[in-house]
């Protein structure tokens, strides 16, 4: 998960303050040093850090915190508010031209992920807004860049416009727009070659494309792992082209992603989307407040709930709850639930979205191997329906057969059976608790994963 | 003084185009970095906490690893105390001295590649997405070819769209054969094929491309381990080099990248790419310091001959050149006294 390092560090700092009756100026100062170091460590540009710390410090030393009954909480609040403000509001909409087609230019350094993002954005436009985009291969410099976009186009079954690598990108853009009008495409996504912001010649080329195609959006694609230089890159591209938005890529890595803060602060342009994975549907709207909460280790419950809502069938969930109460939960149900949870995304990501997860030792660095889950699925699928309904009938011979059938070992089968039993016990306890009205069942994951 | 002068003398005697290229490639870096150091030194009359804080920021601004910066600052503070100096001018010298020390450590690690004479040398390239693995392979193939070696390329990036074609274009440009399978096939199988082919065609060098992967993807890292295992099994002692390609624009995360890839594939060296931008790639100092992985090559541009062997002295010289040249002038003046 992005930013976890920052969260850890701030959390430690806040821990010291939390519960303190009175905050002195010295306390604030010490805390600000920690905040400063945490942000620097997270690759936030040092100038941005300086301003940020100054702001927070001013507010903290002022009346707001000193007079508050819970000064520690107050400081956290101030930091969070300032952080949220720095990140800006949520703005994931894409411009629509008055007269179609809407032209979007993708620009950025080499290797930022422009071509992949172009594919993802086209997919998103089609899926969410029911648009009909035309992809334009204007990267004539990098070997096989055109081929890459064409392959993506094929995967998405979307048309890709290209004129080979001997025609100037300006010309390609011009013809592509004409073609889009002809074929009634409402969006034109121009994938340009990666270039250095200090390369005058190539930046000149982008300016020409811009003048000619009059784009409604110019998206700067930035690698989330970028260090201090993010500021120079973003500023330079923005000054020369007038960027309208930023797309942050590779945010599914373990980078702390301070670049996001830096870019926001120097360009004041919104970060609209974030690339969260290798697949073509892994482009998500960027949520500034959620990011701010995540930085402060407050968990990303909103995303989790959203994911659960889109992926978990409500009727099924109710049925499941009923089954858990009545203890008639079988391996069939288990398989079902595994599938539902999995459809929400990689498990380690889901776990990390839970509040406090990065505070819990062990959970912090948990790495769930998706393959293990496949093994579990294979084991269950190798059972007969009789066995799935009544696991107690599984004797040594059956175990052997199941292990063989699923390509696992008897030990693994045993482990699963044992864990399943434990899980059922736990469910019983939980439903007892619910009946006492102590705790309301949370639709999420009421069982322990058997690994 | 001394230190820089020695460095400069050493470089001017051996000076060639490479140094020039280094200097021009690092111009932006150098301007930013050394100007700031100069500016800092000029602005402070005495050394205090603020001075160190600002120095800290300059170093962080060059993406030098966070922990390394903290360590460096501590050492500097200590040194300043020991020498009992209050003069920022003097500190400038200590800063540069310490930085080279950090990079070089105790030993002067060789940055030549571990080439097998008369036998097949296998070099595996690893790294996250978009750092320039394939481009680096293309450039390196060109260099080996120039040296009269028979080179073979293995298209191990079977995942990314167009990656195989990209390597093929480089193969055509440099006149080198590419061993490939269809997109989506098992990269380990490609390596197996490539090694077989390299053996039967009696190639001198086999350069193995792999798909970019973020270091926190467990399965993909496992896949990479498997690729390496297959190579090891086919040729004992291979791969002779595992080079991690790092993008100079990457910040602190480069450290985690180097660490994780080292754990998975026992990385033997770094190729630092895109150093012709404004990014400084200072993180390599920290990586060398903390993980003991030397930089072997740097990418200084998009052309086929823009890959240069890394020279720590050149690099540091590039970083500090202007600070140092000014100092030289001062010294020649003061020498008359």
PDB file of C-alpha atoms in Angstrom, chain A residues 240-375:
ATOM      1  CA  UNK A 240       5.626  24.535 -21.311  1.00  0.00           C
ATOM      2  CA  UNK A 241       2.346  22.813 -22.068  1.00  0.00           C
ATOM      3  CA  UNK A 242      -0.187  23.796 -19.460  1.00  0.00           C
ATOM      4  CA  UNK A 243      -0.984  20.413 -18.020  1.00  0.00           C
ATOM      5  CA  UNK A 244      -4.633  19.931 -17.002  1.00  0.00           C
ATOM      6  CA  UNK A 245      -4.248  16.915 -14.771  1.00  0.00           C
ATOM      7  CA  UNK A 246      -1.884  14.323 -13.427  1.00  0.00           C
ATOM      8  CA  UNK A 247      -2.054  10.544 -13.515  1.00  0.00           C
ATOM      9  CA  UNK A 248       0.060   8.766 -10.948  1.00  0.00           C
ATOM     10  CA  UNK A 249       1.272   5.334 -12.020  1.00  0.00           C
ATOM     11  CA  UNK A 250       2.709   2.304 -10.237  1.00  0.00           C
ATOM     12  CA  UNK A 251       0.956   3.244  -7.019  1.00  0.00           C
ATOM     13  CA  UNK A 252       0.478  -0.446  -6.346  1.00  0.00           C
ATOM     14  CA  UNK A 253       4.159  -0.614  -5.471  1.00  0.00           C
ATOM     15  CA  UNK A 254       5.484  -0.005  -1.989  1.00  0.00           C
ATOM     16  CA  UNK A 255       6.639   3.502  -2.696  1.00  0.00           C
ATOM     17  CA  UNK A 256       5.605   6.115  -0.232  1.00  0.00           C
ATOM     18  CA  UNK A 257       4.527   8.255  -3.100  1.00  0.00           C
ATOM     19  CA  UNK A 258       5.539  11.619  -1.732  1.00  0.00           C
ATOM     20  CA  UNK A 259       5.776  12.718  -5.351  1.00  0.00           C
ATOM     21  CA  UNK A 260       2.009  13.045  -5.306  1.00  0.00           C
ATOM     22  CA  UNK A 261       2.207  15.724  -2.647  1.00  0.00           C
ATOM     23  CA  UNK A 262       5.063  17.509  -4.373  1.00  0.00           C
ATOM     24  CA  UNK A 263       3.407  17.660  -7.759  1.00  0.00           C
ATOM     25  CA  UNK A 264       0.169  18.853  -6.293  1.00  0.00           C
ATOM     26  CA  UNK A 265       1.899  21.577  -4.357  1.00  0.00           C
ATOM     27  CA  UNK A 266       3.991  22.989  -7.195  1.00  0.00           C
ATOM     28  CA  UNK A 267       1.558  22.725 -10.098  1.00  0.00           C
ATOM     29  CA  UNK A 268      -1.737  22.964  -8.250  1.00  0.00           C
ATOM     30  CA  UNK A 269      -3.091  20.651 -10.885  1.00  0.00           C
ATOM     31  CA  UNK A 270      -5.353  17.847  -9.714  1.00  0.00           C
ATOM     32  CA  UNK A 271      -4.180  14.273  -9.585  1.00  0.00           C
ATOM     33  CA  UNK A 272      -7.052  12.612 -11.368  1.00  0.00           C
ATOM     34  CA  UNK A 273      -6.244   8.945 -11.564  1.00  0.00           C
ATOM     35  CA  UNK A 274      -3.909   6.397 -10.081  1.00  0.00           C
ATOM     36  CA  UNK A 275      -2.544   3.291 -11.761  1.00  0.00           C
ATOM     37  CA  UNK A 276      -2.964   0.439  -9.316  1.00  0.00           C
ATOM     38  CA  UNK A 277      -1.843  -2.641 -11.182  1.00  0.00           C
ATOM     39  CA  UNK A 278      -0.739  -4.299 -14.356  1.00  0.00           C
ATOM     40  CA  UNK A 279      -4.181  -5.157 -15.657  1.00  0.00           C
ATOM     41  CA  UNK A 280      -6.061  -2.902 -18.013  1.00  0.00           C
ATOM     42  CA  UNK A 281      -8.817  -2.177 -15.522  1.00  0.00           C
ATOM     43  CA  UNK A 282      -6.391  -1.096 -12.818  1.00  0.00           C
ATOM     44  CA  UNK A 283      -6.872   2.641 -13.197  1.00  0.00           C
ATOM     45  CA  UNK A 284      -8.741   4.176 -10.294  1.00  0.00           C
ATOM     46  CA  UNK A 285      -9.867   7.678  -9.484  1.00  0.00           C
ATOM     47  CA  UNK A 286      -7.418   9.327  -7.114  1.00  0.00           C
ATOM     48  CA  UNK A 287      -8.977  10.064  -3.737  1.00  0.00           C
ATOM     49  CA  UNK A 288      -7.088  12.817  -1.932  1.00  0.00           C
ATOM     50  CA  UNK A 289      -8.850  12.595   1.452  1.00  0.00           C
ATOM     51  CA  UNK A 290      -8.591   8.874   1.523  1.00  0.00           C
ATOM     52  CA  UNK A 291      -4.918   9.201   0.771  1.00  0.00           C
ATOM     53  CA  UNK A 292      -4.581  11.664   3.616  1.00  0.00           C
ATOM     54  CA  UNK A 293      -6.308   9.230   5.984  1.00  0.00           C
ATOM     55  CA  UNK A 294      -4.098   6.484   4.763  1.00  0.00           C
ATOM     56  CA  UNK A 295      -1.035   8.593   5.433  1.00  0.00           C
ATOM     57  CA  UNK A 296      -2.180   9.017   8.966  1.00  0.00           C
ATOM     58  CA  UNK A 297      -2.865   5.315   9.341  1.00  0.00           C
ATOM     59  CA  UNK A 298      -6.584   5.671   9.647  1.00  0.00           C
ATOM     60  CA  UNK A 299      -7.231   2.971   7.132  1.00  0.00           C
ATOM     61  CA  UNK A 300      -9.010   3.171   3.883  1.00  0.00           C
ATOM     62  CA  UNK A 301     -12.399   1.888   4.912  1.00  0.00           C
ATOM     63  CA  UNK A 302     -14.225   3.811   2.233  1.00  0.00           C
ATOM     64  CA  UNK A 303     -12.451   2.042  -0.575  1.00  0.00           C
ATOM     65  CA  UNK A 304     -13.010  -1.266   1.129  1.00  0.00           C
ATOM     66  CA  UNK A 305     -16.712  -0.681   1.482  1.00  0.00           C
ATOM     67  CA  UNK A 306     -16.930   0.464  -2.093  1.00  0.00           C
ATOM     68  CA  UNK A 307     -15.141  -2.632  -3.269  1.00  0.00           C
ATOM     69  CA  UNK A 308     -17.355  -4.847  -1.192  1.00  0.00           C
ATOM     70  CA  UNK A 309     -20.451  -3.188  -2.559  1.00  0.00           C
ATOM     71  CA  UNK A 310     -19.488  -3.624  -6.159  1.00  0.00           C
ATOM     72  CA  UNK A 311     -18.272  -7.152  -5.761  1.00  0.00           C
ATOM     73  CA  UNK A 312     -20.311  -8.856  -3.100  1.00  0.00           C
ATOM     74  CA  UNK A 313     -23.805  -9.976  -3.853  1.00  0.00           C
ATOM     75  CA  UNK A 314     -26.034  -8.700  -1.093  1.00  0.00           C
ATOM     76  CA  UNK A 315     -28.524 -11.512  -1.221  1.00  0.00           C
ATOM     77  CA  UNK A 316     -25.750 -14.023  -0.956  1.00  0.00           C
ATOM     78  CA  UNK A 317     -24.266 -12.176   1.992  1.00  0.00           C
ATOM     79  CA  UNK A 318     -27.560 -12.389   3.868  1.00  0.00           C
ATOM     80  CA  UNK A 319     -27.888 -16.048   3.129  1.00  0.00           C
ATOM     81  CA  UNK A 320     -24.361 -16.567   4.342  1.00  0.00           C
ATOM     82  CA  UNK A 321     -25.058 -14.767   7.558  1.00  0.00           C
ATOM     83  CA  UNK A 322     -28.036 -16.982   8.171  1.00  0.00           C
ATOM     84  CA  UNK A 323     -25.941 -20.049   7.583  1.00  0.00           C
ATOM     85  CA  UNK A 324     -23.295 -18.912   9.969  1.00  0.00           C
ATOM     86  CA  UNK A 325     -25.829 -18.428  12.690  1.00  0.00           C
ATOM     87  CA  UNK A 326     -27.358 -21.792  12.211  1.00  0.00           C
ATOM     88  CA  UNK A 327     -23.968 -23.418  11.908  1.00  0.00           C
ATOM     89  CA  UNK A 328     -24.880 -24.963   8.578  1.00  0.00           C
ATOM     90  CA  UNK A 329     -21.870 -23.413   6.921  1.00  0.00           C
ATOM     91  CA  UNK A 330     -20.339 -25.910   4.527  1.00  0.00           C
ATOM     92  CA  UNK A 331     -17.323 -26.106   2.296  1.00  0.00           C
ATOM     93  CA  UNK A 332     -19.518 -25.070  -0.594  1.00  0.00           C
ATOM     94  CA  UNK A 333     -20.322 -21.817   1.154  1.00  0.00           C
ATOM     95  CA  UNK A 334     -16.721 -21.366   2.048  1.00  0.00           C
ATOM     96  CA  UNK A 335     -15.676 -21.698  -1.556  1.00  0.00           C
ATOM     97  CA  UNK A 336     -18.313 -19.200  -2.506  1.00  0.00           C
ATOM     98  CA  UNK A 337     -17.117 -16.678   0.009  1.00  0.00           C
ATOM     99  CA  UNK A 338     -13.512 -17.124  -0.950  1.00  0.00           C
ATOM    100  CA  UNK A 339     -14.462 -16.308  -4.497  1.00  0.00           C
ATOM    101  CA  UNK A 340     -16.313 -13.189  -3.432  1.00  0.00           C
ATOM    102  CA  UNK A 341     -13.480 -11.880  -1.308  1.00  0.00           C
ATOM    103  CA  UNK A 342     -11.016 -12.585  -4.032  1.00  0.00           C
ATOM    104  CA  UNK A 343     -13.009 -10.665  -6.552  1.00  0.00           C
ATOM    105  CA  UNK A 344     -12.415  -7.596  -4.399  1.00  0.00           C
ATOM    106  CA  UNK A 345      -8.758  -7.591  -5.297  1.00  0.00           C
ATOM    107  CA  UNK A 346      -5.485  -8.910  -3.950  1.00  0.00           C
ATOM    108  CA  UNK A 347      -5.956  -9.987  -0.350  1.00  0.00           C
ATOM    109  CA  UNK A 348      -2.949  -8.238   1.094  1.00  0.00           C
ATOM    110  CA  UNK A 349      -4.296  -4.982  -0.241  1.00  0.00           C
ATOM    111  CA  UNK A 350      -7.683  -5.577   1.291  1.00  0.00           C
ATOM    112  CA  UNK A 351      -6.173  -6.386   4.650  1.00  0.00           C
ATOM    113  CA  UNK A 352      -4.064  -3.277   4.584  1.00  0.00           C
ATOM    114  CA  UNK A 353      -7.097  -1.129   4.013  1.00  0.00           C
ATOM    115  CA  UNK A 354      -8.479  -2.114   7.387  1.00  0.00           C
ATOM    116  CA  UNK A 355      -7.987   0.587   9.990  1.00  0.00           C
ATOM    117  CA  UNK A 356      -5.154  -0.129  12.345  1.00  0.00           C
ATOM    118  CA  UNK A 357      -3.879  -2.904  10.148  1.00  0.00           C
ATOM    119  CA  UNK A 358      -0.509  -1.298   9.774  1.00  0.00           C
ATOM    120  CA  UNK A 359      -0.298  -0.935  13.517  1.00  0.00           C
ATOM    121  CA  UNK A 360      -0.769  -4.608  14.108  1.00  0.00           C
ATOM    122  CA  UNK A 361       2.496  -6.420  14.168  1.00  0.00           C
ATOM    123  CA  UNK A 362       2.699  -9.039  11.521  1.00  0.00           C
ATOM    124  CA  UNK A 363      -0.230  -7.781   9.550  1.00  0.00           C
ATOM    125  CA  UNK A 364       1.849  -4.865   8.495  1.00  0.00           C
ATOM    126  CA  UNK A 365       4.084  -6.837   6.245  1.00  0.00           C
ATOM    127  CA  UNK A 366       1.709  -9.609   5.462  1.00  0.00           C
ATOM    128  CA  UNK A 367       2.125 -10.978   2.036  1.00  0.00           C
ATOM    129  CA  UNK A 368      -0.648 -13.211   0.996  1.00  0.00           C
ATOM    130  CA  UNK A 369       0.294 -15.595  -1.684  1.00  0.00           C
ATOM    131  CA  UNK A 370      -2.665 -15.866  -3.985  1.00  0.00           C
ATOM    132  CA  UNK A 371      -1.455 -19.279  -4.970  1.00  0.00           C
ATOM    133  CA  UNK A 372      -2.151 -20.586  -1.488  1.00  0.00           C
ATOM    134  CA  UNK A 373      -5.746 -19.631  -1.923  1.00  0.00           C
ATOM    135  CA  UNK A 374      -5.842 -21.442  -5.209  1.00  0.00           C
ATOM    136  CA  UNK A 375      -4.570 -24.503  -3.380  1.00  0.00           C
TER     137      UNK A 375
END
